[in-house]
């Protein structure tokens, strides 16, 4: 033999195409399994999809041809393993990306995010947020377009995270309380117009930042594997919450579910922007903590950075510890109420709440157990820290990736 590969029989190509046709409906589920790290090999993919090995091979080959994943052509057997080694599956390192953007009270940032939640490139944080949402979003999109030009990557779509409830289906930011934007600003329309004007391909989306953080953590971080995931976080201002049920965000009938920041945890507490008093939003965010410590927030860094730095480096100081414990108790009271209503199987905390959990995990868990209905008898769900950096950005990218996960061929046609 001369070592050349024998030509394929006439029927082999037809058979392979038939296998792919049978498995075409599995392309999206297969991509999501690789995207979320639940199918690291073709053998696992075969088992998860419930198809034949040949069909799984055809599906993986088609996703590779689309530039979305990479199939290890020469798999090696793991040490001590028996039988034929399975081909490893990974997201394509040079594959398409989504443009992700986040706006918050202390600035904005744009990034490119690939499959697997991998941040490919990011802009420096901008610390100026204009009162005109069109001006801000125009700057965000221009920065994202520059990243796309520099990297030369294909864009599948764009997603925006904002610190406000976003009403569906219109995409209105109903309560951007910590921005100077008008209530009801049509952020999705503005963002989409700027994206399309910049010549960026794909659909554009917008949603609440904590919702998107929860989605990212569920797919790629501390919430992976949870069926009923509760996320509560305080970023630069205010407190937000989100619920992920069986892999999908629970947003309510019009996108407004889980406004946990306006749970009352101290009836005689601080006046809230919503008109009530003692809401979690003003009792357990960085400004509340810094005020309790007696620190006047200076210009050196964001409120979140200043609060986290105090908690991590000066928790032994009596004043810092007393202020932190007060915030923990308010947060624990709010979490207990949510546990009574939602019965989640996991709770994850982000922003300054993550720093408080790291500093004093026993106190927070004890407060939640004491104040929740079943806490003393059966305990509460595990309370964990979020693990992803820039999880709202990653979640914004998940919005843009979803059409591809639903129908890879249709979305990339």
Short mmCIF file of C-alpha atoms in Angstrom, two decimals:
data_model
loop_
_atom_site.label_atom_id
_atom_site.label_comp_id
_atom_site.label_asym_id
_atom_site.label_seq_id
_atom_site.Cartn_x
_atom_site.Cartn_y
_atom_site.Cartn_z
CA UNK A 1 0.00 0.00 0.00
CA UNK A 2 1.26 3.51 -0.77
CA UNK A 3 -0.03 5.01 2.48
CA UNK A 4 -2.67 7.12 0.80
CA UNK A 5 -6.17 7.06 2.27
CA UNK A 6 -8.55 4.91 0.28
CA UNK A 7 -11.30 6.90 -1.49
CA UNK A 8 -14.61 6.83 0.32
CA UNK A 9 -17.22 4.49 -1.03
CA UNK A 10 -19.99 6.24 -2.94
CA UNK A 11 -22.51 5.57 -0.21
CA UNK A 12 -20.40 6.75 2.74
CA UNK A 13 -21.01 10.46 2.14
CA UNK A 14 -24.72 9.85 1.76
CA UNK A 15 -24.80 7.85 5.00
CA UNK A 16 -22.92 10.57 6.89
CA UNK A 17 -25.34 13.20 5.55
CA UNK A 18 -28.30 11.06 6.59
CA UNK A 19 -26.85 10.75 10.11
CA UNK A 20 -26.44 14.53 10.29
CA UNK A 21 -29.99 15.09 9.02
CA UNK A 22 -31.28 12.82 11.78
CA UNK A 23 -29.18 14.67 14.33
CA UNK A 24 -29.80 18.22 13.08
CA UNK A 25 -32.28 18.82 15.86
CA UNK A 26 -29.50 17.90 18.28
CA UNK A 27 -27.09 20.60 17.07
CA UNK A 28 -28.38 23.22 19.52
CA UNK A 29 -28.52 20.90 22.54
CA UNK A 30 -25.07 19.57 21.65
CA UNK A 31 -23.62 23.06 21.41
CA UNK A 32 -25.14 24.03 24.75
CA UNK A 33 -23.61 20.94 26.38
CA UNK A 34 -20.15 21.90 25.13
CA UNK A 35 -20.73 25.59 25.89
CA UNK A 36 -21.56 24.87 29.53
CA UNK A 37 -18.80 22.29 29.97
CA UNK A 38 -21.20 19.38 30.46
CA UNK A 39 -19.94 17.42 27.46
CA UNK A 40 -16.14 17.42 27.53
CA UNK A 41 -15.92 14.35 25.28
CA UNK A 42 -17.84 12.85 22.40
CA UNK A 43 -18.73 9.85 24.56
CA UNK A 44 -20.42 12.12 27.12
CA UNK A 45 -22.13 14.01 24.30
CA UNK A 46 -23.50 10.74 22.92
CA UNK A 47 -24.88 9.74 26.32
CA UNK A 48 -26.36 13.17 27.08
CA UNK A 49 -28.09 13.45 23.71
CA UNK A 50 -29.32 9.85 23.72
CA UNK A 51 -28.19 9.26 20.14
CA UNK A 52 -25.89 6.77 18.46
CA UNK A 53 -22.15 7.31 18.47
CA UNK A 54 -22.23 7.86 14.70
CA UNK A 55 -24.91 10.55 14.98
CA UNK A 56 -23.04 12.29 17.80
CA UNK A 57 -19.92 12.22 15.63
CA UNK A 58 -21.79 13.80 12.73
CA UNK A 59 -23.26 16.49 14.99
CA UNK A 60 -19.85 17.32 16.49
CA UNK A 61 -18.31 17.46 13.00
CA UNK A 62 -21.01 19.89 11.83
CA UNK A 63 -20.46 22.17 14.84
CA UNK A 64 -16.74 22.08 14.10
CA UNK A 65 -17.41 22.96 10.46
CA UNK A 66 -19.40 25.97 11.67
CA UNK A 67 -16.33 27.14 13.58
CA UNK A 68 -17.99 26.76 16.96
CA UNK A 69 -16.18 23.83 18.57
CA UNK A 70 -12.97 21.85 18.13
CA UNK A 71 -12.89 18.05 18.09
CA UNK A 72 -9.62 16.46 19.16
CA UNK A 73 -8.58 14.45 16.11
CA UNK A 74 -6.11 12.26 18.00
CA UNK A 75 -7.52 11.51 21.46
CA UNK A 76 -5.17 10.00 24.00
CA UNK A 77 -6.22 7.52 26.63
CA UNK A 78 -6.23 8.77 30.21
CA UNK A 79 -3.85 7.06 32.61
CA UNK A 80 -5.35 3.80 33.88
CA UNK A 81 -8.34 3.93 31.50
CA UNK A 82 -9.47 1.02 29.39
CA UNK A 83 -11.03 0.86 25.95
CA UNK A 84 -10.91 3.29 23.08
CA UNK A 85 -10.31 6.91 24.21
CA UNK A 86 -13.06 9.39 23.38
CA UNK A 87 -12.54 12.52 21.30
CA UNK A 88 -12.35 15.62 23.47
CA UNK A 89 -14.66 18.53 22.65
CA UNK A 90 -13.76 22.18 23.28
CA UNK A 91 -15.10 25.53 22.19
CA UNK A 92 -13.18 26.93 19.22
CA UNK A 93 -10.56 29.36 20.51
CA UNK A 94 -10.75 31.54 17.39
CA UNK A 95 -14.50 31.16 16.92
CA UNK A 96 -17.20 33.83 16.86
CA UNK A 97 -17.84 36.19 19.77
CA UNK A 98 -20.68 38.21 21.23
CA UNK A 99 -20.38 41.90 22.04
CA UNK A 100 -21.24 42.41 25.71
CA UNK A 101 -21.75 45.73 27.48
CA UNK A 102 -22.51 46.76 31.04
CA UNK A 103 -23.53 50.14 32.42
CA UNK A 104 -23.64 50.86 36.17
CA UNK A 105 -23.59 53.88 38.44
CA UNK A 106 -19.79 54.09 38.44
CA UNK A 107 -19.17 53.62 34.74
CA UNK A 108 -19.41 51.22 31.83
CA UNK A 109 -17.40 48.54 30.05
CA UNK A 110 -17.55 46.61 26.78
CA UNK A 111 -16.13 43.17 26.05
CA UNK A 112 -16.05 40.37 23.51
CA UNK A 113 -17.14 37.01 24.91
CA UNK A 114 -16.77 33.65 23.17
CA UNK A 115 -18.49 30.35 23.77
CA UNK A 116 -17.87 28.87 27.18
CA UNK A 117 -18.19 32.31 28.77
CA UNK A 118 -14.61 33.15 27.82
CA UNK A 119 -13.82 36.88 27.78
CA UNK A 120 -11.69 37.41 24.68
CA UNK A 121 -11.09 41.16 24.95
CA UNK A 122 -12.31 44.00 27.10
CA UNK A 123 -12.13 47.77 27.17
CA UNK A 124 -10.80 49.65 30.18
CA UNK A 125 -13.58 50.67 32.57
CA UNK A 126 -15.00 54.11 31.84
CA UNK A 127 -15.98 56.03 34.97
CA UNK A 128 -18.31 58.61 33.40
CA UNK A 129 -22.01 57.90 32.79
CA UNK A 130 -23.88 60.69 31.05
CA UNK A 131 -27.51 61.45 31.86
CA UNK A 132 -28.39 60.76 28.22
CA UNK A 133 -28.63 56.99 27.66
CA UNK A 134 -28.19 57.42 23.90
CA UNK A 135 -24.84 59.13 24.42
CA UNK A 136 -23.63 56.46 26.85
CA UNK A 137 -24.73 53.54 24.71
CA UNK A 138 -23.23 55.15 21.64
CA UNK A 139 -19.86 55.29 23.40
CA UNK A 140 -20.22 51.70 24.60
CA UNK A 141 -20.99 50.41 21.10
CA UNK A 142 -18.16 52.44 19.54
CA UNK A 143 -15.76 50.85 22.03
CA UNK A 144 -17.12 47.40 21.21
CA UNK A 145 -16.81 48.02 17.48
CA UNK A 146 -13.18 48.96 18.02
CA UNK A 147 -12.56 45.66 19.83
CA UNK A 148 -14.15 43.76 16.95
CA UNK A 149 -12.00 45.63 14.44
CA UNK A 150 -8.83 44.94 16.42
CA UNK A 151 -9.52 41.23 16.85
CA UNK A 152 -11.15 40.53 13.49
CA UNK A 153 -13.63 38.17 15.14
CA UNK A 154 -17.08 37.40 13.77
CA UNK A 155 -19.90 38.77 15.96
CA UNK A 156 -23.08 36.74 16.55
CA UNK A 157 -24.96 39.49 18.39
CA UNK A 158 -24.85 41.98 21.25
CA UNK A 159 -26.11 42.10 24.82
CA UNK A 160 -26.42 44.92 27.34
CA UNK A 161 -26.64 44.71 31.15
CA UNK A 162 -28.20 47.66 32.98
CA UNK A 163 -28.92 48.33 36.69
CA UNK A 164 -32.67 48.46 36.25
CA UNK A 165 -35.68 46.23 35.79
CA UNK A 166 -36.17 45.91 32.03
CA UNK A 167 -39.81 45.56 31.02
CA UNK A 168 -40.75 43.10 28.31
CA UNK A 169 -41.45 43.12 25.45
CA UNK A 170 -40.50 46.76 24.86
CA UNK A 171 -37.10 46.66 26.59
CA UNK A 172 -37.69 49.73 28.76
CA UNK A 173 -35.47 50.49 31.77
CA UNK A 174 -38.25 51.20 34.24
CA UNK A 175 -36.25 52.22 37.30
CA UNK A 176 -32.63 53.17 36.60
CA UNK A 177 -32.57 54.58 40.13
CA UNK A 178 -28.80 54.81 40.40
CA UNK A 179 -28.32 56.41 37.00
CA UNK A 180 -29.55 59.84 35.97
CA UNK A 181 -31.45 58.26 33.08
CA UNK A 182 -35.18 58.90 32.72
CA UNK A 183 -37.52 56.18 33.97
CA UNK A 184 -38.77 54.09 31.08
CA UNK A 185 -35.79 54.79 28.84
CA UNK A 186 -36.04 52.51 25.75
CA UNK A 187 -32.58 51.05 26.30
CA UNK A 188 -33.00 48.00 24.07
CA UNK A 189 -34.14 50.11 21.11
CA UNK A 190 -31.35 52.64 21.62
CA UNK A 191 -28.73 49.92 22.01
CA UNK A 192 -29.97 48.05 18.91
CA UNK A 193 -29.95 51.24 16.84
CA UNK A 194 -26.38 52.03 17.86
CA UNK A 195 -25.27 48.45 17.21
CA UNK A 196 -26.76 48.37 13.72
CA UNK A 197 -25.48 51.87 12.90
CA UNK A 198 -21.98 50.65 13.75
CA UNK A 199 -22.34 47.79 11.27
CA UNK A 200 -22.20 45.10 13.97
CA UNK A 201 -23.93 41.91 12.89
CA UNK A 202 -26.56 39.99 14.81
CA UNK A 203 -29.49 40.83 17.07
CA UNK A 204 -29.21 43.12 20.11
CA UNK A 205 -30.66 42.52 23.57
CA UNK A 206 -30.84 44.25 26.96
CA UNK A 207 -31.70 42.99 30.44
CA UNK A 208 -31.18 43.58 34.15
CA UNK A 209 -27.58 43.17 35.29
CA UNK A 210 -28.23 40.81 38.23
CA UNK A 211 -30.47 38.60 36.07
CA UNK A 212 -27.58 38.30 33.65
CA UNK A 213 -25.04 37.66 36.41
CA UNK A 214 -27.23 34.80 37.64
CA UNK A 215 -27.52 33.33 34.15
CA UNK A 216 -23.75 33.44 33.67
CA UNK A 217 -23.09 31.87 37.07
CA UNK A 218 -25.61 29.11 36.38
CA UNK A 219 -23.96 28.19 33.09
CA UNK A 220 -20.31 28.75 33.92
CA UNK A 221 -19.80 29.45 37.62
CA UNK A 222 -20.98 28.82 41.16
CA UNK A 223 -24.54 28.00 40.10
CA UNK A 224 -23.69 25.23 37.65
CA UNK A 225 -25.83 22.14 38.25
CA UNK A 226 -28.47 23.93 40.34
CA UNK A 227 -32.14 23.52 39.44
CA UNK A 228 -33.53 26.41 41.51
CA UNK A 229 -30.80 29.02 41.80
CA UNK A 230 -31.28 32.24 43.77
CA UNK A 231 -28.76 35.01 43.17
CA UNK A 232 -28.58 38.18 45.29
CA UNK A 233 -25.93 40.80 44.68
CA UNK A 234 -24.99 44.37 45.38
CA UNK A 235 -22.72 45.99 42.88
CA UNK A 236 -21.91 49.66 42.85
CA UNK A 237 -25.31 50.80 44.18
CA UNK A 238 -28.46 49.01 45.32
CA UNK A 239 -29.32 45.31 45.65
CA UNK A 240 -30.68 43.02 42.96
CA UNK A 241 -31.90 39.45 42.78
CA UNK A 242 -32.56 36.78 40.20
CA UNK A 243 -33.94 33.26 39.97
CA UNK A 244 -32.87 30.60 37.47
CA UNK A 245 -35.27 27.65 37.15
CA UNK A 246 -34.16 24.58 35.18
CA UNK A 247 -31.61 26.62 33.27
CA UNK A 248 -33.87 29.55 32.35
CA UNK A 249 -34.25 32.94 33.99
CA UNK A 250 -37.55 33.44 35.77
CA UNK A 251 -38.45 36.99 34.80
CA UNK A 252 -42.17 37.02 35.51
CA UNK A 253 -44.98 38.02 33.17
CA UNK A 254 -43.25 41.18 31.92
CA UNK A 255 -39.61 40.90 32.98
CA UNK A 256 -40.03 42.46 36.42
CA UNK A 257 -39.74 39.49 38.81
CA UNK A 258 -37.33 39.32 41.76
CA UNK A 259 -37.04 43.01 42.66
CA UNK A 260 -35.52 41.89 45.94
CA UNK A 261 -33.92 45.25 46.59
CA UNK A 262 -37.28 46.54 47.75
CA UNK A 263 -37.91 43.98 50.44
CA UNK A 264 -38.27 45.86 53.73
CA UNK A 265 -35.67 44.64 56.22
CA UNK A 266 -35.71 47.59 58.61
CA UNK A 267 -39.07 49.43 58.87
CA UNK A 268 -37.45 52.35 60.69
CA UNK A 269 -34.45 52.43 58.37
CA UNK A 270 -33.16 54.70 55.65
CA UNK A 271 -35.53 56.31 53.13
CA UNK A 272 -35.42 54.39 49.86
CA UNK A 273 -35.52 55.82 46.35
CA UNK A 274 -38.75 53.87 45.75
CA UNK A 275 -40.59 55.89 48.44
CA UNK A 276 -40.51 53.26 51.18
CA UNK A 277 -38.07 52.93 54.10
CA UNK A 278 -35.52 50.34 55.15
CA UNK A 279 -35.41 48.45 51.84
CA UNK A 280 -32.60 46.00 51.25
CA UNK A 281 -31.52 48.35 48.45
CA UNK A 282 -30.45 51.05 50.94
CA UNK A 283 -29.65 48.86 53.96
CA UNK A 284 -27.23 46.36 52.40
CA UNK A 285 -25.33 48.06 49.57
CA UNK A 286 -21.82 49.62 49.53
CA UNK A 287 -23.08 53.11 50.31
CA UNK A 288 -24.95 51.85 53.39
CA UNK A 289 -21.87 49.99 54.59
CA UNK A 290 -19.48 52.89 54.05
CA UNK A 291 -21.92 55.22 55.81
CA UNK A 292 -22.14 52.85 58.80
CA UNK A 293 -18.34 52.74 59.00
CA UNK A 294 -18.28 56.53 58.95
CA UNK A 295 -16.36 56.74 55.71
CA UNK A 296 -17.14 59.46 53.24
CA UNK A 297 -16.76 57.79 49.83
CA UNK A 298 -13.91 59.53 48.12
CA UNK A 299 -12.98 59.74 44.44
CA UNK A 300 -10.42 56.92 44.71
CA UNK A 301 -12.23 54.05 43.02
CA UNK A 302 -15.83 52.97 42.93
CA UNK A 303 -18.08 52.49 45.96
CA UNK A 304 -17.88 48.73 45.44
CA UNK A 305 -14.08 48.75 45.35
CA UNK A 306 -13.85 50.87 48.49
CA UNK A 307 -16.31 48.70 50.42
CA UNK A 308 -14.68 45.43 49.35
CA UNK A 309 -11.24 46.73 50.26
CA UNK A 310 -12.39 47.67 53.76
CA UNK A 311 -14.00 44.29 54.36
CA UNK A 312 -11.05 42.30 53.06
CA UNK A 313 -8.27 44.24 54.75
CA UNK A 314 -9.77 45.78 57.91
CA UNK A 315 -12.42 43.33 59.11
CA UNK A 316 -10.59 43.08 62.41
CA UNK A 317 -11.22 46.76 63.09
CA UNK A 318 -14.15 47.00 65.58
CA UNK A 319 -15.91 49.75 63.64
CA UNK A 320 -15.64 47.95 60.32
CA UNK A 321 -16.75 44.65 61.87
CA UNK A 322 -19.76 46.21 63.60
CA UNK A 323 -20.91 47.89 60.39
CA UNK A 324 -20.39 44.69 58.41
CA UNK A 325 -22.35 42.62 60.91
CA UNK A 326 -25.27 45.05 60.69
CA UNK A 327 -25.32 44.68 56.90
CA UNK A 328 -25.00 40.89 57.19
CA UNK A 329 -27.99 40.78 59.56
CA UNK A 330 -30.12 42.87 57.17
CA UNK A 331 -29.04 40.73 54.23
CA UNK A 332 -29.74 37.53 56.15
CA UNK A 333 -33.24 38.72 57.02
CA UNK A 334 -33.96 39.42 53.35
CA UNK A 335 -32.53 36.07 52.25
CA UNK A 336 -34.63 34.23 54.82
CA UNK A 337 -37.80 35.76 53.42
CA UNK A 338 -36.79 34.72 49.91
CA UNK A 339 -35.97 31.21 51.09
CA UNK A 340 -39.44 30.90 52.63
CA UNK A 341 -41.04 31.89 49.33
CA UNK A 342 -38.78 30.25 46.75
CA UNK A 343 -37.15 27.25 48.47
CA UNK A 344 -34.03 27.38 46.25
CA UNK A 345 -31.51 24.56 46.18
CA UNK A 346 -28.59 27.01 46.04
CA UNK A 347 -28.00 30.66 46.89
CA UNK A 348 -25.14 32.65 45.38
CA UNK A 349 -24.01 36.11 46.41
CA UNK A 350 -22.21 38.68 44.32
CA UNK A 351 -20.53 42.05 44.65
CA UNK A 352 -20.01 43.29 48.21
CA UNK A 353 -22.20 40.45 49.51
CA UNK A 354 -19.57 38.02 48.28
CA UNK A 355 -16.94 39.84 50.33
CA UNK A 356 -19.19 39.74 53.42
CA UNK A 357 -19.78 36.01 52.97
CA UNK A 358 -16.04 35.41 52.69
CA UNK A 359 -15.38 37.50 55.81
CA UNK A 360 -18.04 35.94 58.08
CA UNK A 361 -19.82 32.96 56.49
CA UNK A 362 -21.06 31.49 59.76
CA UNK A 363 -22.93 34.63 60.82
CA UNK A 364 -24.80 35.01 57.56
CA UNK A 365 -25.79 31.33 57.39
CA UNK A 366 -26.92 31.42 61.02
CA UNK A 367 -29.14 34.45 60.44
CA UNK A 368 -30.76 32.85 57.38
CA UNK A 369 -31.32 29.57 59.24
CA UNK A 370 -32.75 31.33 62.29
CA UNK A 371 -35.15 33.50 60.29
CA UNK A 372 -36.34 30.98 57.67
CA UNK A 373 -39.25 28.66 58.30
CA UNK A 374 -37.45 25.34 57.92
CA UNK A 375 -33.96 26.57 58.68
CA UNK A 376 -33.66 25.16 62.18
CA UNK A 377 -35.02 21.73 61.26
CA UNK A 378 -33.52 20.94 57.87
CA UNK A 379 -31.11 23.76 57.19
CA UNK A 380 -31.15 26.05 54.19
CA UNK A 381 -29.67 25.73 50.74
CA UNK A 382 -25.91 26.15 50.41
CA UNK A 383 -24.91 29.81 50.33
CA UNK A 384 -21.94 30.31 48.01
CA UNK A 385 -19.97 33.19 46.54
CA UNK A 386 -20.21 33.99 42.85
CA UNK A 387 -17.04 32.87 41.09
CA UNK A 388 -16.98 34.67 37.74
CA UNK A 389 -15.23 37.96 37.16
CA UNK A 390 -17.49 40.35 35.21
CA UNK A 391 -20.43 37.95 35.45
CA UNK A 392 -22.93 40.55 34.22
CA UNK A 393 -20.84 41.03 31.08
CA UNK A 394 -20.70 37.27 30.55
CA UNK A 395 -24.46 37.11 31.10
CA UNK A 396 -25.04 39.90 28.57
CA UNK A 397 -23.12 37.79 26.07
CA UNK A 398 -25.35 34.81 26.92
CA UNK A 399 -28.32 36.82 25.60
CA UNK A 400 -26.56 37.17 22.26
CA UNK A 401 -25.42 33.55 22.20
CA UNK A 402 -28.89 32.14 22.93
CA UNK A 403 -30.16 32.24 19.32
CA UNK A 404 -27.03 30.34 18.29
CA UNK A 405 -27.56 27.78 21.04
CA UNK A 406 -31.17 27.40 19.92
CA UNK A 407 -30.40 26.96 16.21
CA UNK A 408 -26.73 27.07 15.21
CA UNK A 409 -27.37 26.60 11.47
CA UNK A 410 -30.14 29.16 11.32
CA UNK A 411 -28.34 31.77 13.41
CA UNK A 412 -25.07 31.53 11.49
CA UNK A 413 -26.57 31.20 8.00
#
